[in-house]
CSV table of C-alpha atoms (C1' of nucleotides) in Angstrom, one decimal:
chain,number,residue,atom,x,y,z
D,1,MET,CA,0.0,0.0,0.0
D,2,PRO,CA,1.5,3.2,-1.1
D,3,ALA,CA,1.7,5.7,1.6
D,4,GLU,CA,0.5,8.9,0.2
D,5,ARG,CA,3.5,11.1,0.3
D,6,THR,CA,1.6,13.6,-1.7
D,7,LYS,CA,0.4,15.5,1.2
D,8,ARG,CA,1.0,19.1,0.9
D,9,ALA,CA,-2.5,19.8,1.4
D,10,GLY,CA,-2.5,20.7,5.0
D,11,ARG,CA,-5.4,18.8,6.2
D,12,ASP,CA,-5.3,15.2,5.8
D,13,VAL,CA,-3.6,14.4,8.8
D,14,PRO,CA,-4.7,11.6,10.9
D,15,GLN,CA,-6.1,12.3,14.2
D,16,LEU,CA,-3.8,11.0,16.8
D,17,VAL,CA,-4.8,8.1,18.9
D,18,TRP,CA,-2.5,8.3,21.8
D,19,THR,CA,-3.6,5.6,23.9
D,20,VAL,CA,-3.4,3.0,21.3
D,21,PRO,CA,-2.1,0.0,23.1
D,22,VAL,CA,-1.3,-2.5,20.6
D,23,GLU,CA,-2.9,-2.3,17.3
D,24,PRO,CA,-1.2,-0.9,14.4
D,25,ILE,CA,-2.5,2.4,14.8
D,26,SER,CA,-5.8,3.0,13.3
D,27,ILE,CA,-5.1,6.4,12.1
D,28,GLU,CA,-6.6,6.6,8.8
D,29,THR,CA,-6.8,8.8,6.0
D,30,GLU,CA,-10.4,9.6,5.6
D,31,GLY,CA,-11.0,13.1,6.6
D,32,LEU,CA,-12.3,12.4,10.0
D,33,ALA,CA,-10.4,10.3,12.2
D,34,THR,CA,-12.3,7.8,14.0
D,35,PHE,CA,-11.4,7.5,17.6
D,36,SER,CA,-10.5,4.2,18.8
D,37,SER,CA,-12.5,3.2,21.7
D,38,SER,CA,-9.5,3.2,23.9
D,39,ALA,CA,-8.8,6.7,23.0
D,40,LEU,CA,-12.0,7.6,24.5
D,41,ALA,CA,-11.5,5.7,27.6
D,42,PHE,CA,-10.5,8.7,29.6
D,43,ASP,CA,-12.1,11.9,29.1
D,44,ASP,CA,-11.3,13.6,32.3
D,45,GLY,CA,-8.5,15.6,30.8
D,46,PRO,CA,-7.9,17.2,27.6
D,47,PRO,CA,-6.0,14.6,25.7
D,48,PRO,CA,-2.6,16.0,26.2
D,49,LEU,CA,-2.0,16.1,22.7
D,50,VAL,CA,-1.7,17.9,19.6
D,51,ASP,CA,-4.2,20.3,18.2
D,52,PRO,CA,-6.4,18.6,15.8
D,53,SER,CA,-5.3,21.4,13.5
D,54,ASP,CA,-1.7,20.3,13.7
D,55,PHE,CA,-0.5,18.0,11.1
D,56,ILE,CA,2.2,15.4,11.3
D,57,LEU,CA,5.4,16.2,9.7
D,58,PHE,CA,6.7,12.7,9.5
D,59,PRO,CA,3.9,10.2,9.6
D,60,PRO,CA,5.0,6.8,10.7
D,61,SER,CA,5.7,4.6,7.8
D,62,ASP,CA,3.2,1.8,7.8
D,63,GLY,CA,5.5,-0.9,8.8
D,64,CYS,CA,6.0,0.9,12.0
D,65,PRO,CA,3.9,0.1,14.9
D,66,PRO,CA,5.3,-3.3,15.4
D,67,PRO,CA,9.0,-3.1,16.0
D,68,PRO,CA,10.5,-3.5,12.7
D,69,ARG,CA,11.7,-7.0,13.4
D,70,LYS,CA,14.0,-7.2,10.5
D,71,PRO,CA,15.9,-10.1,9.2
D,72,ALA,CA,17.6,-11.1,12.4
D,73,HIS,CA,20.8,-9.3,12.7
D,74,THR,CA,23.0,-9.9,9.8
D,75,LYS,CA,25.6,-11.6,11.8
D,76,LYS,CA,27.5,-12.2,14.9
D,77,LYS,CA,24.6,-12.5,17.1
D,78,PRO,CA,23.5,-15.7,18.6
D,79,GLU,CA,20.5,-17.1,16.8
D,80,ASP,CA,18.4,-16.7,19.9
D,81,HIS,CA,19.4,-13.1,20.5
D,82,ILE,CA,16.6,-10.8,21.5
D,83,PRO,CA,17.1,-7.3,20.4
D,84,ARG,CA,16.3,-4.5,22.7
D,85,PRO,CA,13.1,-2.7,22.3
D,86,PRO,CA,13.6,0.4,20.2
D,87,ASN,CA,13.4,3.7,21.9
D,88,ALA,CA,11.4,6.7,20.6
D,89,PHE,CA,14.2,8.1,18.5
D,90,ILE,CA,15.2,4.8,17.0
D,91,LEU,CA,11.6,4.3,15.9
D,92,PHE,CA,11.5,7.7,14.5
D,93,ARG,CA,14.8,7.3,12.7
D,94,SER,CA,13.8,3.9,11.3
D,95,SER,CA,10.6,5.3,10.0
D,96,PHE,CA,12.3,8.3,8.7
D,97,ILE,CA,14.8,6.3,6.7
D,98,LYS,CA,12.1,4.1,5.3
D,99,SER,CA,10.1,7.0,4.1
D,100,GLN,CA,13.1,8.5,2.4
D,101,HIS,CA,12.3,12.0,3.4
D,102,VAL,CA,15.9,12.8,2.5
D,103,PRO,CA,16.5,11.8,-1.0
D,104,THR,CA,19.7,10.1,-1.9
D,105,GLU,CA,20.7,13.1,-4.0
D,106,VAL,CA,20.9,15.0,-0.8
D,107,GLU,CA,22.6,12.5,1.5
D,108,THR,CA,23.2,8.8,1.6
D,109,ASN,CA,25.7,8.5,4.4
D,110,HIS,CA,24.0,7.1,7.4
D,111,SER,CA,26.2,8.7,9.9
D,112,THR,CA,25.3,12.0,8.4
D,113,LEU,CA,21.7,11.0,8.2
D,114,SER,CA,21.7,10.2,11.8
D,115,LYS,CA,23.0,13.7,12.5
D,116,ILE,CA,20.3,15.2,10.3
D,117,ILE,CA,17.6,13.1,11.9
D,118,GLY,CA,18.8,13.9,15.3
D,119,MET,CA,18.5,17.6,14.5
D,120,THR,CA,15.2,17.1,13.0
D,121,TRP,CA,14.1,15.2,16.1
D,122,LYS,CA,15.0,18.1,18.3
D,123,ASN,CA,13.1,20.5,16.2
D,124,LEU,CA,10.1,18.3,16.0
D,125,PRO,CA,6.9,19.8,17.5
D,126,ASP,CA,6.6,18.4,21.0
D,127,GLY,CA,3.4,16.7,20.2
D,128,GLU,CA,4.9,14.8,17.4
D,129,ARG,CA,7.8,13.7,19.5
D,130,LEU,CA,5.3,12.5,22.0
D,131,LEU,CA,3.8,10.3,19.4
D,132,TRP,CA,7.0,8.4,19.0
D,133,HIS,CA,7.5,8.1,22.7
D,134,ASP,CA,4.1,6.7,22.8
D,135,LYS,CA,4.9,4.2,20.1
D,136,ALA,CA,8.1,3.3,22.0
D,137,LYS,CA,6.0,2.6,25.0
D,138,ALA,CA,3.8,0.4,22.9
D,139,ALA,CA,6.8,-1.4,21.5
D,140,LEU,CA,8.2,-1.9,25.0
D,141,ASP,CA,4.9,-3.4,26.2
D,142,GLU,CA,4.8,-5.6,23.2
D,143,HIS,CA,8.4,-6.6,23.8
D,144,LYS,CA,7.6,-7.5,27.4
D,145,ARG,CA,4.6,-9.5,26.4
D,146,LYS,CA,6.6,-11.3,23.8
D,147,PHE,CA,9.7,-11.9,25.9
D,148,PRO,CA,8.7,-11.9,29.5
D,149,GLN,CA,12.0,-13.2,30.6
D,150,TYR,CA,14.0,-10.7,28.7
D,151,ALA,CA,16.5,-8.5,30.5
D,152,PHE,CA,19.0,-6.2,28.9
D,153,ARG,CA,22.5,-7.5,29.5
D,154,PRO,CA,25.1,-5.1,28.2
D,155,ASN,CA,28.2,-6.9,27.3
D,156,GLN,CA,30.7,-6.0,29.8
D,157,ALA,CA,33.5,-7.7,28.1
D,158,ARG,CA,33.2,-5.2,25.4
D,159,SER,CA,33.3,-2.2,27.7
D,160,LYS,CA,36.6,-3.4,29.1
D,161,SER,CA,38.4,-3.7,25.9
D,162,SER,CA,36.8,-0.7,24.3
D,163,THR,CA,37.8,1.8,26.9
D,164,GLU,CA,41.3,0.6,26.9
D,165,LYS,CA,42.2,0.3,23.4
D,166,ARG,CA,39.4,1.5,21.3
D,167,LYS,CA,39.6,1.3,17.6
D,168,VAL,CA,38.6,4.6,16.2
D,169,ARG,CA,37.9,5.4,12.7
D,170,GLU,CA,38.4,9.1,12.5
D,171,VAL,CA,36.1,10.4,10.1
D,172,GLY,CA,35.8,13.8,8.7
D,173,PRO,CA,33.7,16.0,10.7
D,174,LYS,CA,30.3,16.4,9.2
D,175,ASP,CA,29.2,19.6,7.8
D,176,HIS,CA,27.2,20.8,10.7
D,177,LYS,CA,25.6,23.8,9.0
D,178,ARG,CA,24.5,21.7,6.0
D,179,CYS,CA,23.0,19.2,8.3
D,180,ALA,CA,21.3,21.9,10.3
D,181,LYS,CA,19.9,23.4,7.1
D,182,ILE,CA,18.5,20.1,6.0
D,183,ALA,CA,16.9,19.6,9.4
D,184,GLU,CA,15.4,23.0,9.2
D,185,LEU,CA,14.0,22.5,5.8
D,186,LEU,CA,12.5,19.2,7.0
D,187,VAL,CA,10.7,20.7,9.8
D,188,GLU,CA,9.4,23.3,7.5
D,189,GLY,CA,7.8,20.4,5.6
D,190,LYS,CA,10.2,20.1,2.8
D,191,LYS,CA,11.1,16.7,1.7
D,192,GLY,CA,11.9,14.6,-1.2
D,193,GLN,CA,12.3,16.5,-4.4
D,194,GLU,CA,11.5,19.8,-2.8
D,195,LEU,CA,14.2,19.3,-0.3
D,196,ASP,CA,16.6,18.3,-2.9
D,197,GLU,CA,16.0,21.5,-4.8
D,198,ALA,CA,16.3,23.7,-1.7
D,199,ILE,CA,19.6,22.0,-0.7
D,200,GLN,CA,21.0,22.3,-4.2
D,201,GLU,CA,20.4,26.0,-3.9
D,202,PHE,CA,22.0,26.0,-0.5
D,203,ASP,CA,25.0,24.1,-1.6
D,204,LYS,CA,25.6,26.7,-4.3
D,205,HIS,CA,26.4,29.3,-1.8
D,206,HIS,CA,27.5,27.3,1.2
D,207,VAL,CA,31.2,26.8,1.7
D,208,PRO,CA,31.5,23.5,3.3
D,209,GLU,CA,32.9,23.7,6.7
D,210,VAL,CA,35.0,20.6,6.3
D,211,VAL,CA,37.9,21.9,4.5
D,212,THR,CA,40.7,21.3,6.7
D,213,ARG,CA,42.1,18.0,7.4
D,214,PHE,CA,43.1,19.2,10.8
D,215,GLU,CA,40.9,19.0,13.8
D,216,ALA,CA,38.2,21.5,14.1
D,217,PRO,CA,39.7,24.8,15.0
D,218,LEU,CA,39.4,25.7,18.6
D,219,THR,CA,39.4,29.2,19.7
D,220,ALA,CA,40.1,30.5,23.1
D,221,ARG,CA,36.6,31.8,23.3
D,222,MET,CA,35.1,28.6,22.4
D,223,TYR,CA,37.2,26.8,24.8
D,224,ARG,CA,36.1,29.0,27.6
D,225,ARG,CA,32.5,28.5,26.6
D,226,SER,CA,32.8,24.9,26.6
D,227,SER,CA,31.0,23.3,29.4
D,228,SER,CA,33.9,21.1,30.0
D,229,ALA,CA,36.3,23.9,30.2
D,230,PRO,CA,37.8,24.2,33.7
D,231,ILE,CA,36.8,27.2,35.7
D,232,PRO,CA,39.8,29.4,36.1
D,233,ASP,CA,41.3,29.9,39.5
D,234,SER,CA,40.7,33.0,41.3
D,235,GLY,CA,44.3,33.8,40.8
D,236,GLU,CA,44.2,33.2,37.2
D,237,ILE,CA,42.2,36.1,36.0
D,238,LEU,CA,40.2,36.1,33.0
D,239,LYS,CA,39.1,39.6,32.7
D,240,ARG,CA,35.9,39.2,30.9
D,241,LYS,CA,35.6,42.0,28.6
D,242,LYS,CA,32.2,42.4,27.3
D,243,SER,CA,31.8,40.4,24.2
D,244,ARG,CA,29.8,42.1,21.6
D,245,SER,CA,29.5,38.9,19.7
D,246,ALA,CA,28.1,37.0,22.5
D,247,SER,CA,24.8,36.8,20.9
D,248,THR,CA,26.2,35.4,17.7
D,249,GLN,CA,26.3,32.1,19.4
D,250,PRO,CA,23.9,29.9,17.5
D,251,ALA,CA,21.1,28.5,19.5
D,252,THR,CA,22.5,25.1,19.5
D,253,PRO,CA,21.6,22.6,22.0
D,254,ILE,CA,24.2,21.9,24.6
D,255,GLY,CA,26.8,19.6,23.4
D,256,SER,CA,26.5,16.0,23.6
D,257,SER,CA,29.1,13.8,25.1
D,258,ALA,CA,31.9,15.2,27.0
D,259,LYS,CA,34.9,14.2,25.0
D,260,SER,CA,38.2,13.7,26.5
D,261,PHE,CA,39.3,16.9,25.0
D,262,PRO,CA,37.2,20.1,25.1
D,263,LEU,CA,36.2,20.5,21.6
D,264,PRO,CA,33.8,23.3,20.8
D,265,GLU,CA,30.3,22.2,20.9
D,266,THR,CA,29.3,24.2,18.0
D,267,LYS,CA,31.5,24.8,15.0
D,268,PRO,CA,33.6,27.8,15.4
D,269,GLU,CA,32.3,31.0,13.9
D,270,ILE,CA,35.2,31.2,11.7
D,271,GLN,CA,35.3,28.5,9.2
D,272,PRO,CA,38.5,26.8,8.1
D,273,ALA,CA,37.9,28.0,4.6
D,274,GLU,CA,37.7,31.5,5.8
D,275,SER,CA,40.8,31.2,7.8
D,276,PHE,CA,42.7,29.8,4.9
D,277,MET,CA,41.3,32.6,2.9
D,278,SER,CA,42.7,35.0,5.3
D,279,THR,CA,46.0,33.3,5.0
D,280,PHE,CA,45.9,34.0,1.4
D,281,ASP,CA,44.9,37.5,1.9
D,282,GLN,CA,47.9,38.2,3.9
D,283,TYR,CA,50.0,38.0,0.8
D,284,ALA,CA,48.1,40.8,-0.6
D,285,LEU,CA,47.7,43.0,2.4
D,286,PRO,CA,49.8,42.6,5.3
D,287,SER,CA,47.6,41.5,7.9
D,288,ALA,CA,45.3,42.7,10.5
D,289,PRO,CA,46.7,43.3,13.9
D,290,SER,CA,46.6,40.2,15.8
D,291,PRO,CA,47.0,39.7,19.5
D,292,SER,CA,50.3,39.3,20.8
D,293,LEU,CA,51.1,36.0,22.0
D,294,ASP,CA,53.8,35.2,24.4
D,295,PHE,CA,55.2,31.9,23.4
D,296,ASN,CA,57.4,31.8,26.4
D,297,THR,CA,54.4,31.3,28.6
D,298,PHE,CA,53.8,28.1,27.1
D,299,SER,CA,56.1,25.2,26.6
D,300,PHE,CA,55.7,23.0,23.8
D,301,ASP,CA,55.6,19.4,24.4
D,302,ASN,CA,59.0,18.3,23.5
D,303,HIS,CA,58.4,14.6,23.5
D,304,SER,CA,55.2,14.5,21.7
D,305,SER,CA,57.3,13.5,18.8
D,306,PRO,CA,56.1,12.8,15.5
D,307,LEU,CA,53.6,15.5,15.6
D,308,SER,CA,55.6,18.5,16.7
D,309,MET,CA,54.3,20.5,14.0
D,310,TYR,CA,53.0,23.9,13.4
D,311,HIS,CA,50.6,24.9,10.9
D,312,VAL,CA,50.3,28.6,10.7
D,313,CYS,CA,47.6,29.7,8.5
D,314,GLY,CA,46.9,33.2,9.6
D,315,PRO,CA,48.9,36.3,10.3
D,316,LEU,CA,51.0,35.9,13.3
D,317,SER,CA,51.8,39.0,15.0
D,318,GLN,CA,54.6,38.1,17.2
D,319,PRO,CA,57.0,40.5,15.6
D,320,ALA,CA,60.1,38.5,16.5
D,321,SER,CA,58.5,35.3,16.0
D,322,PRO,CA,60.2,33.0,13.6
D,323,MET,CA,56.7,32.2,12.4
D,324,ALA,CA,55.7,35.7,11.7
D,325,SER,CA,55.8,35.3,8.0
D,326,GLY,CA,55.4,31.6,8.0
D,327,ASP,CA,52.8,29.9,6.0
D,328,LEU,CA,53.7,26.5,6.9
D,329,LEU,CA,56.1,25.1,9.3
D,330,PHE,CA,56.9,21.5,9.6
D,331,ASN,CA,59.8,20.2,11.4
D,332,PRO,CA,59.3,16.9,13.0
D,333,THR,CA,62.8,16.7,14.2
D,334,GLN,CA,62.9,19.9,16.1
D,335,SER,CA,61.0,20.7,19.1
D,336,ASN,CA,62.6,23.9,19.9
D,337,HIS,CA,60.6,26.5,18.2
D,338,SER,CA,63.3,29.0,18.0
D,339,ASN,CA,64.9,26.8,15.4
D,340,LEU,CA,62.0,26.2,13.3
D,341,SER,CA,62.4,26.4,9.7
D,342,ILE,CA,59.9,27.5,7.2
D,343,ASP,CA,59.1,25.2,4.4
D,344,THR,CA,57.3,27.0,1.7
D,345,SER,CA,58.2,24.7,-1.0
D,346,PHE,CA,54.7,23.5,-1.2
D,347,LEU,CA,53.9,26.8,-2.7
D,348,ASP,CA,55.6,25.6,-5.8
D,349,ASN,CA,52.9,23.2,-6.3
D,350,TRP,CA,50.3,25.8,-5.6
D,351,ASN,CA,48.4,25.1,-8.7
D,352,CYS,CA,48.3,21.4,-8.4
D,353,PRO,CA,44.9,20.1,-9.3
D,354,SER,CA,42.5,19.8,-6.6
D,355,PRO,CA,41.1,16.4,-6.1
D,356,LEU,CA,37.8,18.0,-5.9
D,357,SER,CA,37.8,19.2,-9.5
D,358,SER,CA,37.4,15.7,-10.7
D,359,GLU,CA,35.6,13.5,-8.2
D,360,SER,CA,35.2,14.0,-4.6
D,361,SER,CA,33.0,13.4,-1.7
D,362,MET,CA,32.8,17.1,-1.3
D,363,PRO,CA,29.7,18.8,-2.5
D,364,ALA,CA,30.3,20.9,-5.5
D,365,THR,CA,33.0,23.3,-4.8
D,366,PRO,CA,31.5,26.6,-4.6
D,367,SER,CA,33.0,29.2,-6.8
D,368,PHE,CA,34.6,31.7,-4.6
D,369,ILE,CA,32.7,34.6,-5.7
D,370,GLY,CA,34.2,37.8,-4.9
D,371,SER,CA,37.7,36.6,-5.2
D,372,PRO,CA,39.1,37.8,-8.4
D,373,VAL,CA,41.4,36.3,-10.8
D,374,PRO,CA,43.8,34.0,-9.0
D,375,ALA,CA,40.8,32.7,-7.2
D,376,TYR,CA,42.0,31.2,-4.1
D,377,ASN,CA,40.7,27.7,-3.7
D,378,PRO,CA,41.1,26.5,-0.2
D,379,TYR,CA,40.7,23.0,-1.3
D,380,ILE,CA,43.7,23.2,-3.4
D,381,PHE,CA,45.5,24.7,-0.6
D,382,GLU,CA,44.4,22.0,1.6
D,383,ASP,CA,45.3,19.3,-0.8
D,384,THR,CA,48.8,20.8,-1.0
D,385,LEU,CA,49.0,20.8,2.7
D,386,ALA,CA,48.0,17.2,3.0
D,387,LYS,CA,50.7,16.3,0.5
D,388,THR,CA,53.2,18.2,2.4
D,389,PHE,CA,52.3,16.3,5.5
D,390,ALA,CA,51.8,13.0,3.9
D,391,GLY,CA,53.3,10.4,6.1
D,392,HIS,CA,53.5,12.6,9.0
D,393,PHE,CA,49.9,12.5,9.8
D,394,PRO,CA,48.7,9.1,11.0
D,395,ALA,CA,45.8,10.6,12.8
D,396,TYR,CA,44.2,12.1,9.8
D,397,PRO,CA,42.3,9.8,7.7
D,398,ASN,CA,41.1,12.6,5.5
D,399,SER,CA,44.6,13.2,4.2
D,400,CYS,CA,45.1,12.4,0.6
D,401,GLU,CA,46.0,8.9,1.3
D,402,PRO,CA,43.0,6.7,0.9
D,403,GLN,CA,44.2,4.0,3.1
D,404,TYR,CA,43.4,6.1,6.1
D,405,ALA,CA,39.8,5.5,5.5
D,406,GLY,CA,40.0,2.2,7.3
D,407,THR,CA,39.8,1.4,10.9
D,408,TYR,CA,42.9,1.9,12.9
D,409,GLU,CA,44.1,2.5,16.4
D,410,ALA,CA,44.1,6.2,16.8
D,411,GLU,CA,47.4,7.8,17.4
D,412,SER,CA,47.3,9.6,20.6
D,413,PRO,CA,48.4,13.1,19.9
D,414,SER,CA,45.9,14.8,17.7
D,415,VAL,CA,46.8,18.3,16.8
D,416,TYR,CA,44.5,21.1,17.4
D,417,PRO,CA,44.8,24.4,15.7
D,418,ILE,CA,43.9,27.3,17.9
D,419,PHE,CA,42.4,30.3,16.3
D,420,ASP,CA,41.9,33.7,17.5
D,421,GLN,CA,38.4,34.6,16.5
D,422,ASP,CA,38.9,38.3,16.0
D,423,SER,CA,41.9,38.2,13.9
D,424,CYS,CA,40.9,35.0,12.3
D,425,SER,CA,44.4,33.7,12.6
D,426,GLN,CA,45.7,30.6,14.0
D,427,VAL,CA,47.8,31.4,17.0
D,428,HIS,CA,48.9,28.1,18.1
D,429,MET,CA,48.8,24.4,17.7
D,430,ALA,CA,48.3,22.1,20.6
D,431,ASN,CA,47.9,18.5,21.1
D,432,GLN,CA,46.2,16.5,23.8
D,433,ASP,CA,49.4,16.1,25.7
D,434,HIS,CA,49.7,19.7,26.5
D,435,ASP,CA,48.4,21.2,29.6
D,436,PHE,CA,45.8,23.0,27.7
D,437,SER,CA,44.2,24.9,30.5
D,438,ALA,CA,47.5,26.3,31.5
D,439,PHE,CA,48.1,27.5,28.0
D,440,MET,CA,44.7,29.1,27.8
D,441,ALA,CA,45.1,30.7,31.1
D,442,SER,CA,48.3,32.3,29.9
D,443,LEU,CA,46.5,34.2,27.3
D,444,PRO,CA,44.5,36.9,29.2
D,445,GLU,CA,43.9,38.9,26.0
D,446,TYR,CA,41.8,36.1,24.8
D,447,ALA,CA,39.5,36.2,27.7
D,448,ILE,CA,35.9,36.7,26.9
S,1,DC,C1',32.8,-3.7,12.2
S,2,DT,C1',32.1,1.5,12.6
S,3,DG,C1',29.9,5.9,12.8
S,4,DA,C1',26.2,9.0,13.6
S,5,DA,C1',21.9,10.2,16.3
S,6,DT,C1',18.8,9.6,21.2
S,7,DG,C1',17.4,7.3,25.0
S,8,DA,C1',16.4,3.0,28.1
S,9,DA,C1',18.5,0.2,31.1
S,10,DA,C1',22.2,-1.8,33.4
S,11,DA,C1',26.9,-1.8,35.6
H,1,DT,C1',28.0,8.4,36.3
H,2,DT,C1',29.2,5.8,32.4
H,3,DT,C1',28.4,2.2,29.0
H,4,DT,C1',25.9,-0.7,25.9
H,5,DC,C1',22.8,-1.3,22.3
H,6,DA,C1',18.5,-0.6,20.1
H,7,DT,C1',18.3,1.1,13.7
H,8,DT,C1',20.5,1.7,9.2
H,9,DC,C1',23.9,0.7,5.6
H,10,DA,C1',27.9,2.7,3.1
H,11,DG,C1',32.6,2.6,3.6
DNA sequence: CTGAATGAAAA
DNA sequence: TTTTCATTCAG
């Protein structure tokens, strides 16, 4: 039975039957919903639900009410394994995928889809989310009835090994803004072809955030905002100067998991592309003033070995700094920054073809409107960077070497570029081994 | 097998 | 508090 995905006309929507215990919901099509008897069981309160005038954004796909007992898990599970009952979100996701609200032209990757669906979920009208919680409850009841003896038994053996040496496939960060846009369009009711068109338009002007192969830039401000950022000691003063851009913080839900390292919860306001752009700009006009940074207050980690590397992509102010004019510094054998050499040889390959021009996982490269002739293409720049670092970057699967795509044991020190938001310049590189708080605390001028 | 999301349930 | 595992399937 074809679900009518041709709604558009506001009305149609099925009246909700909240108390539905078991039956595949009897919502149905014809204009007036018939109330199931159970729904009428209690009339002493307003059914806590949705206005009849509301309509459902994402109607459950028909196979929904019963837990989509699929072909028993592909593998590796005992034949008698009983899966957990699905929770509300899982049900929603499952139905969402089945309905193909997001056409494959827009996104096929399920990790990204999860992100999009998660965002959509949060933006869902409360009433509609309730519907899924209700279904989850029904599924749970059903599950209990079906497997009365069932008890969830998380595999502890797994937890042991996984915390100690976890295999991590580092995957490029998703384009948060694009996901958010898709989610936004979805809750506006756009799906399928309509969504595709809207996103095509969006992609035309949107500079993908994921340009750099480095970790997401971390600014001092973001760091301080981070919930996991340590509260500075009374001694260590962060004079909070009024931040005029405080309101620019996107209304993004509080970050999810507390990672071992305080990454920003939202993408930094400055995008890597923009920062690279500014790098390029500095050739033309010598640089905005950037905050002075006393490198003496911070000691680089001398034994962090293969990754003692500095990638300077913005104007560095430190007048006497050896990096002042540096574009790229890489010196794996030297840990003393006073001896760093500047390798600009990669610039010779400046025009090497971008992988993106041919085929790429990247959405169509936006033409960098506004930038005249020697249009600066950050992708090319990035590609050049990656080549320069090829072999030195075990932790970066997105480097130009495809074999990084696989699973591997993450190398411990990941490198984090630190940007100053105001000057849009990268001021430092840190890895997890550093005492990051101390470093941050040493930079009062970066205080909020 | 992993990653992504959220949430229930267990350790 | 922290971890697993429900769904999905390309990589």
